[in-house]
mmCIF file of C-alpha atoms and ligand atoms in Angstrom:
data_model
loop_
_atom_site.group_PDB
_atom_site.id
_atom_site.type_symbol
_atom_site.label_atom_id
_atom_site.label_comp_id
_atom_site.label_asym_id
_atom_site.label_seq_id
_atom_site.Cartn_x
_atom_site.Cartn_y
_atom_site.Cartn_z
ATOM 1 C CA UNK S 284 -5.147 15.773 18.906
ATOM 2 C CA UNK S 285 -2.525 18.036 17.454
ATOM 3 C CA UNK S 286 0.544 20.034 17.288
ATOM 4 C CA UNK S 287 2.463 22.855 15.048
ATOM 5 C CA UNK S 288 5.797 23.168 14.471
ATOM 6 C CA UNK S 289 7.387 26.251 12.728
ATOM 7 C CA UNK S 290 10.195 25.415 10.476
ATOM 8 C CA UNK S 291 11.798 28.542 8.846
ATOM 9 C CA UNK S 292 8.629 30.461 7.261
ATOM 10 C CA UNK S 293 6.382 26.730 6.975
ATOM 11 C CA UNK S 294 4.179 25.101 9.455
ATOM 12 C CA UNK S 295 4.763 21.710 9.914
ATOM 13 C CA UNK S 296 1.444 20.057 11.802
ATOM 14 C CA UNK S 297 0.842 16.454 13.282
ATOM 15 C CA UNK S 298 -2.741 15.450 13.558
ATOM 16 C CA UNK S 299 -4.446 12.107 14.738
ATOM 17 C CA UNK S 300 -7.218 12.764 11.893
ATOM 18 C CA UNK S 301 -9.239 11.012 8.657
ATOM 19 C CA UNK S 302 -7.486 12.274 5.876
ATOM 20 C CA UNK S 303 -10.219 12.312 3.781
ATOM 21 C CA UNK S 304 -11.600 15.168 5.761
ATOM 22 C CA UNK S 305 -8.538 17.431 5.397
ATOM 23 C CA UNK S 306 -9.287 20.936 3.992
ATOM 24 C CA UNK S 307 -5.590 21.678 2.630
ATOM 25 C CA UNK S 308 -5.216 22.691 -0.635
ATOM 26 C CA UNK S 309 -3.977 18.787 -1.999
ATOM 27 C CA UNK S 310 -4.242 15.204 -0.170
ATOM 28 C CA UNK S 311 -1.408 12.672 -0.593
ATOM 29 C CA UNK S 312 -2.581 9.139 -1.402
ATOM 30 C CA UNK S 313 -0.417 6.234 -0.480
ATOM 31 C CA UNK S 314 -1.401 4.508 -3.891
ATOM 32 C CA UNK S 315 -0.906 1.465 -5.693
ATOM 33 C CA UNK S 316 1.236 1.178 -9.124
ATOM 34 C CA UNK S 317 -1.864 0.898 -11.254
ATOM 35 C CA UNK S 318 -3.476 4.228 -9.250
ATOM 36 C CA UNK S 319 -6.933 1.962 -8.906
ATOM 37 C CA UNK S 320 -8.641 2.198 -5.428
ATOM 38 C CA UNK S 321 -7.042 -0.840 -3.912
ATOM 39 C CA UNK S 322 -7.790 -0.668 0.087
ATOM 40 C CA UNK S 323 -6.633 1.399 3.191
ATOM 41 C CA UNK S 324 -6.164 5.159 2.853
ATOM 42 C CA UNK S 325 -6.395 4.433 -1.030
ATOM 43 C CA UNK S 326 -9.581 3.058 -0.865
ATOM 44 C CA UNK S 327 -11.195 5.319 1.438
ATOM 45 C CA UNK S 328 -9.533 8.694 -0.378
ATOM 46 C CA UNK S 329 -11.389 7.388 -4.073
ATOM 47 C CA UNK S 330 -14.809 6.489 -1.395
ATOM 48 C CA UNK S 331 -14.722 9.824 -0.392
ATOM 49 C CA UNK S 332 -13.907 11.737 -3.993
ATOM 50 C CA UNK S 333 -16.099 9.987 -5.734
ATOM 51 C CA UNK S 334 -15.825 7.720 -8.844
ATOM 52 C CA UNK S 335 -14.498 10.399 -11.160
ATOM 53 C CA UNK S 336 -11.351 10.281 -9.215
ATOM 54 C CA UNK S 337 -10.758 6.997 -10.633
ATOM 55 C CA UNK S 338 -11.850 7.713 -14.101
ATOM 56 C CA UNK S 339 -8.993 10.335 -13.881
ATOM 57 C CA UNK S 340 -6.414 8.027 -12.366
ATOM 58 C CA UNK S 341 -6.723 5.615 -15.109
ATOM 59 C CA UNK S 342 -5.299 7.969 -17.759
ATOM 60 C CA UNK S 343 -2.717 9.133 -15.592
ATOM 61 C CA UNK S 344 -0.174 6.095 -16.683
ATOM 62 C CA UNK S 345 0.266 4.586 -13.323
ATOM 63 C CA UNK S 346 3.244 5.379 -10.851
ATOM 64 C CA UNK S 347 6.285 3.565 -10.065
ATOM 65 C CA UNK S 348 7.681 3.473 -6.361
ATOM 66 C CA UNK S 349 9.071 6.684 -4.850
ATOM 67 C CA UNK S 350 7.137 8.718 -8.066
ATOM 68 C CA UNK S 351 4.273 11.332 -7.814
ATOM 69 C CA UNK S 352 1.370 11.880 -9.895
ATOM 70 C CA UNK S 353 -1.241 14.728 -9.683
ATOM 71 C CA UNK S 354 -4.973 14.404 -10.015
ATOM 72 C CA UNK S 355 -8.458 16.907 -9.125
ATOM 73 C CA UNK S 356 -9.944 16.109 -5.793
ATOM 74 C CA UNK S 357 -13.906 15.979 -6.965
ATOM 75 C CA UNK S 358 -15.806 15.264 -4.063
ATOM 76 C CA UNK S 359 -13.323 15.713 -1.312
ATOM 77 C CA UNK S 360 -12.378 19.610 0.276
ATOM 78 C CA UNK S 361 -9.033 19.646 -1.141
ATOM 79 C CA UNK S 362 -8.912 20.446 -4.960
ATOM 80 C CA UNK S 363 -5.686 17.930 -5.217
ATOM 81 C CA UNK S 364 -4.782 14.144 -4.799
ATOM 82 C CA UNK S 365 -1.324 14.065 -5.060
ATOM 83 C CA UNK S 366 -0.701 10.043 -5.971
ATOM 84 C CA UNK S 367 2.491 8.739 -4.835
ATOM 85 C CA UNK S 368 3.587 4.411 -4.173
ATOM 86 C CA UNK S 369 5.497 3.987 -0.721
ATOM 87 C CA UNK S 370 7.976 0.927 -1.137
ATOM 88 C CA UNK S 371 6.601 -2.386 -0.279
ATOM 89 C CA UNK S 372 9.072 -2.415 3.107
ATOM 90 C CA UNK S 373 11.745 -5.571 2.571
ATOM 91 C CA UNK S 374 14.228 -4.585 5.125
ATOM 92 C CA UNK S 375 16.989 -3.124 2.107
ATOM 93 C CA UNK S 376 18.860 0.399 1.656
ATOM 94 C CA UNK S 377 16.418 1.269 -0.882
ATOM 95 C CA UNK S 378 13.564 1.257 1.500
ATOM 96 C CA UNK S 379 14.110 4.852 3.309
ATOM 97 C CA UNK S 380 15.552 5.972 -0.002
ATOM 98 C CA UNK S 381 12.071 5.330 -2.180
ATOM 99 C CA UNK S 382 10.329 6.408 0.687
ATOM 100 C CA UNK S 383 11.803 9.840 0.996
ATOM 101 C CA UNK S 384 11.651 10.755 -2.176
ATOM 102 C CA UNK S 385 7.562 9.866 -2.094
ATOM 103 C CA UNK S 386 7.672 13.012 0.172
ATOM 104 C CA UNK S 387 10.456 14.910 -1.259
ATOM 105 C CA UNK S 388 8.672 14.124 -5.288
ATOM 106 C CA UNK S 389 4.853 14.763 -3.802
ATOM 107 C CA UNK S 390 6.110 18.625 -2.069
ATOM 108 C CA UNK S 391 7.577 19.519 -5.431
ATOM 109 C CA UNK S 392 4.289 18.601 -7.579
ATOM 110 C CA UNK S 393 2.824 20.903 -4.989
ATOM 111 C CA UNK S 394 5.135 23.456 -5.727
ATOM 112 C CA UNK S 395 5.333 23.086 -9.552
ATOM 113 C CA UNK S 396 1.663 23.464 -9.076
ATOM 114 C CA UNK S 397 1.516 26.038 -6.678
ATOM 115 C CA UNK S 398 0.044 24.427 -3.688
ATOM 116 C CA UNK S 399 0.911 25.717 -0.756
ATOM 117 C CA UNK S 400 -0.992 23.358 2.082
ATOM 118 C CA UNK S 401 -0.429 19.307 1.922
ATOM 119 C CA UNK S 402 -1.911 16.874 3.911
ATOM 120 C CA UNK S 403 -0.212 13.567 4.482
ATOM 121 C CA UNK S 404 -0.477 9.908 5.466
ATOM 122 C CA UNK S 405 1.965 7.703 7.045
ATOM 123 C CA UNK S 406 2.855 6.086 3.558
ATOM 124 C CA UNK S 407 4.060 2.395 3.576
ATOM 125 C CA UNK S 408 2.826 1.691 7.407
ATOM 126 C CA UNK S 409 -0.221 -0.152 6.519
ATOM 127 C CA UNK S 410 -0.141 -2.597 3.736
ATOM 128 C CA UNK S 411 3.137 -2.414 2.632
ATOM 129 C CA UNK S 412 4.976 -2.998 6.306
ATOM 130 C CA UNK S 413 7.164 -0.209 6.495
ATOM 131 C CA UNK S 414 8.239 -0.306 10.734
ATOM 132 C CA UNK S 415 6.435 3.348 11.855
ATOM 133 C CA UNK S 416 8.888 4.157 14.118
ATOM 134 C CA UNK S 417 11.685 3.948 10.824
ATOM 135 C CA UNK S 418 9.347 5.078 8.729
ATOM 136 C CA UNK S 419 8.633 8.834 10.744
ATOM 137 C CA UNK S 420 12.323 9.742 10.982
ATOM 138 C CA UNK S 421 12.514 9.497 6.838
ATOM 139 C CA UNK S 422 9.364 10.969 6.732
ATOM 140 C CA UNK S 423 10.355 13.734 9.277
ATOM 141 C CA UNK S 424 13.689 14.362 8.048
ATOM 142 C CA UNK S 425 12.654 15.046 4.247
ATOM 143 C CA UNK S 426 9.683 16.947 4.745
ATOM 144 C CA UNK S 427 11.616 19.432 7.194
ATOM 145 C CA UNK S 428 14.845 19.204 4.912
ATOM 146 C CA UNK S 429 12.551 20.352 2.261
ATOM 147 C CA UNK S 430 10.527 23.087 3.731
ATOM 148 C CA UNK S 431 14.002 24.965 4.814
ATOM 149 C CA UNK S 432 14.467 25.162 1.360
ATOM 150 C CA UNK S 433 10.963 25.763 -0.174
ATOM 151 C CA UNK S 434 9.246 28.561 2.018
ATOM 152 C CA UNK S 435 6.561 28.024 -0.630
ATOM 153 C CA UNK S 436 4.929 25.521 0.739
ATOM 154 C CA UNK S 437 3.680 27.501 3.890
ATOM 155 C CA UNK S 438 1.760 24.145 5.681
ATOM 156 C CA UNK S 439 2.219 20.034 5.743
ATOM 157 C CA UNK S 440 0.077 18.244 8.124
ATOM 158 C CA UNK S 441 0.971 14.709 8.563
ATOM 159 C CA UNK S 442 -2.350 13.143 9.506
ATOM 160 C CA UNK S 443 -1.873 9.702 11.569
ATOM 161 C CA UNK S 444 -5.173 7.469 11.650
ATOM 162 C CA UNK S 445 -4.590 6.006 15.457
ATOM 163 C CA UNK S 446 -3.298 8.232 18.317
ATOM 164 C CA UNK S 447 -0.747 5.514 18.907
ATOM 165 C CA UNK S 448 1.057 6.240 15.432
ATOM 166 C CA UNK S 449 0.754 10.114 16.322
ATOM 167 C CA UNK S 450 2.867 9.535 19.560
ATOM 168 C CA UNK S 451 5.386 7.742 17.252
ATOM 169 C CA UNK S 452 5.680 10.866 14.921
ATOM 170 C CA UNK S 453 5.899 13.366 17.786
ATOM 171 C CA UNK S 454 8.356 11.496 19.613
ATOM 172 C CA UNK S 455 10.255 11.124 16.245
ATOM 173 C CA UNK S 456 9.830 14.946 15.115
ATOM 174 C CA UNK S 457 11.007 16.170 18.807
ATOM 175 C CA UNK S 458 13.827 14.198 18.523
ATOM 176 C CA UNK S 459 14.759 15.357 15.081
ATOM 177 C CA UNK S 460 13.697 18.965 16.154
ATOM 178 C CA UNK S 461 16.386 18.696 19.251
ATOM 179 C CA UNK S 462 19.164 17.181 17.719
HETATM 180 N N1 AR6 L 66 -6.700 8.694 7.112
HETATM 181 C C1 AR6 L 66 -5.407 8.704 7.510
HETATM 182 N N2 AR6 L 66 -4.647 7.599 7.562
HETATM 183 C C2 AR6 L 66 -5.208 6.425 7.201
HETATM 184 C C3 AR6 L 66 -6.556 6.313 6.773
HETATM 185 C C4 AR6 L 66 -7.321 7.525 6.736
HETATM 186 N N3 AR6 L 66 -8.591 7.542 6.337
HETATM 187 N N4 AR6 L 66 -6.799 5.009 6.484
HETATM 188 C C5 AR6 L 66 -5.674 4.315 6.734
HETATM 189 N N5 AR6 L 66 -4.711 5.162 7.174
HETATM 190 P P1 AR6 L 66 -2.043 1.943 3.757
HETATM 191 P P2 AR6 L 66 0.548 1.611 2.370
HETATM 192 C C6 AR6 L 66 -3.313 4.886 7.568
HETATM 193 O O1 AR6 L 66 -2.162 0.483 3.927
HETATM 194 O O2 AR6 L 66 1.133 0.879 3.520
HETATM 195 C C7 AR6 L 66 -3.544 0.145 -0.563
HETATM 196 O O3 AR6 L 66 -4.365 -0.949 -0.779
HETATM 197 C C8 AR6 L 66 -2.935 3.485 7.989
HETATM 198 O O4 AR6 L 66 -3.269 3.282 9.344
HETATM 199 O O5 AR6 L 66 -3.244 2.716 3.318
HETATM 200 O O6 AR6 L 66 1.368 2.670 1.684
HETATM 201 C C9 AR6 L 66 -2.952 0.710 -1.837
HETATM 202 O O7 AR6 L 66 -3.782 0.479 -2.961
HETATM 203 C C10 AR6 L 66 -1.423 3.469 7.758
HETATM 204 O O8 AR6 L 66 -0.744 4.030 8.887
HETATM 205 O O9 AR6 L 66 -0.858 2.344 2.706
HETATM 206 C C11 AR6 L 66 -1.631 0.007 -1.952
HETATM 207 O O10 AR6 L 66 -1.712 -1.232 -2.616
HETATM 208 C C12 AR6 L 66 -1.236 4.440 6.596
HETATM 209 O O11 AR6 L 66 -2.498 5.115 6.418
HETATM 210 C C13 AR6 L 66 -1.226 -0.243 -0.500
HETATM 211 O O12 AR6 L 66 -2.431 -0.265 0.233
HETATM 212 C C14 AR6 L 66 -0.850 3.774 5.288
HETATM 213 O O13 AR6 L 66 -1.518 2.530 5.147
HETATM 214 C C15 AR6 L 66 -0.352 0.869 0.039
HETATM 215 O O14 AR6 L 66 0.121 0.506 1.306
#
């Protein structure tokens, strides 16, 4: 299940998917502060790479909330994990901030970098509690916010583990798209 949007020169793509099995260019990981393996998409993106993955995260520093860090991708298909802590959802105005600027902070690693193809999760919907329905329009809104400004990054996928959560973000991103 699937769809692709074109905003400006970028395709934007929804996908009910394993993100561990994306062949973009870099992976987001919805992380932890310490960057170990922890559980969720964390723990099944450092399964996948491998236990070097790891090895490199610990010399990385960490990563506070809303901040992106940049690792090799060993054993998966993308070369990149691109590390980034969601906010642990507690109902405040900071929540939708630190949470856009996982996505805004994560696309401009890629570009620094030049990346050009991104795969990412639904960061903070698991664990950390973020409401998915809130949590898609700040994810929608600063992903296509940024690509109308950065025609270098030519494709994100979101990648949603259930096809329930994949309705959410296509009802969200056709709503954004039409207003
Ligand atoms: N592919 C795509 N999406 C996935 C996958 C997968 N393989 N596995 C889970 N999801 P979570 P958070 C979805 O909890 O809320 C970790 O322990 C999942 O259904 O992974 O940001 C870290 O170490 C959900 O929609 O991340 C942190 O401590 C989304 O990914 C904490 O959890 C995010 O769920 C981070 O919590």
């Amino acid at each position: 299940m699937s769809a692709k949007y074109k905003i400006e020169n970028s395709i934007l793509e929804l996908a009910a998917d394993d993100i561990t099995r994306q062949d973009t260019e870099a992976i987001v990981n919805a992380a932890n502060k310490a960057l170990s393996p922890g559980g969720g998409v964390s723990g099944a993106i450092h399964r996948a790479a491998g236990p070097k993955l790891w090895e490199e995260c610990r010399t990385l520093g960490g990563c506070r909330t809303g901040e992106a860090k940049l690792s090799r991708g060993y054993n998966l298909k993308a070369k990149y994990v691109i590390h980034t802590v969601g906010p642990v959802y507690s109902g405040s105005k900071s929540d939708p901030e630190d949470l856009s600027e996982c996505y805004k902070n994560s696309l401009l690693l890629a570009s620094r970098n030049k990346i050009k193809s991104v795969s990412f999760p639904s960061i903070s919907t698991g664990v950390f509690g973020y409401p998915i329905k809130e949590a898609s329009i700040v994810a929608l809104k600063t992903i296509t916010g940024f690509l109308k400004e950065h025609p270098e990054i030519e494709l994100v996928r979101i990648v949603l583990f259930t096809e329930g959560d994949y309705g959410i973000y296509k009802a969200s991103l056709d709503k954004i798209l039409k207003d």
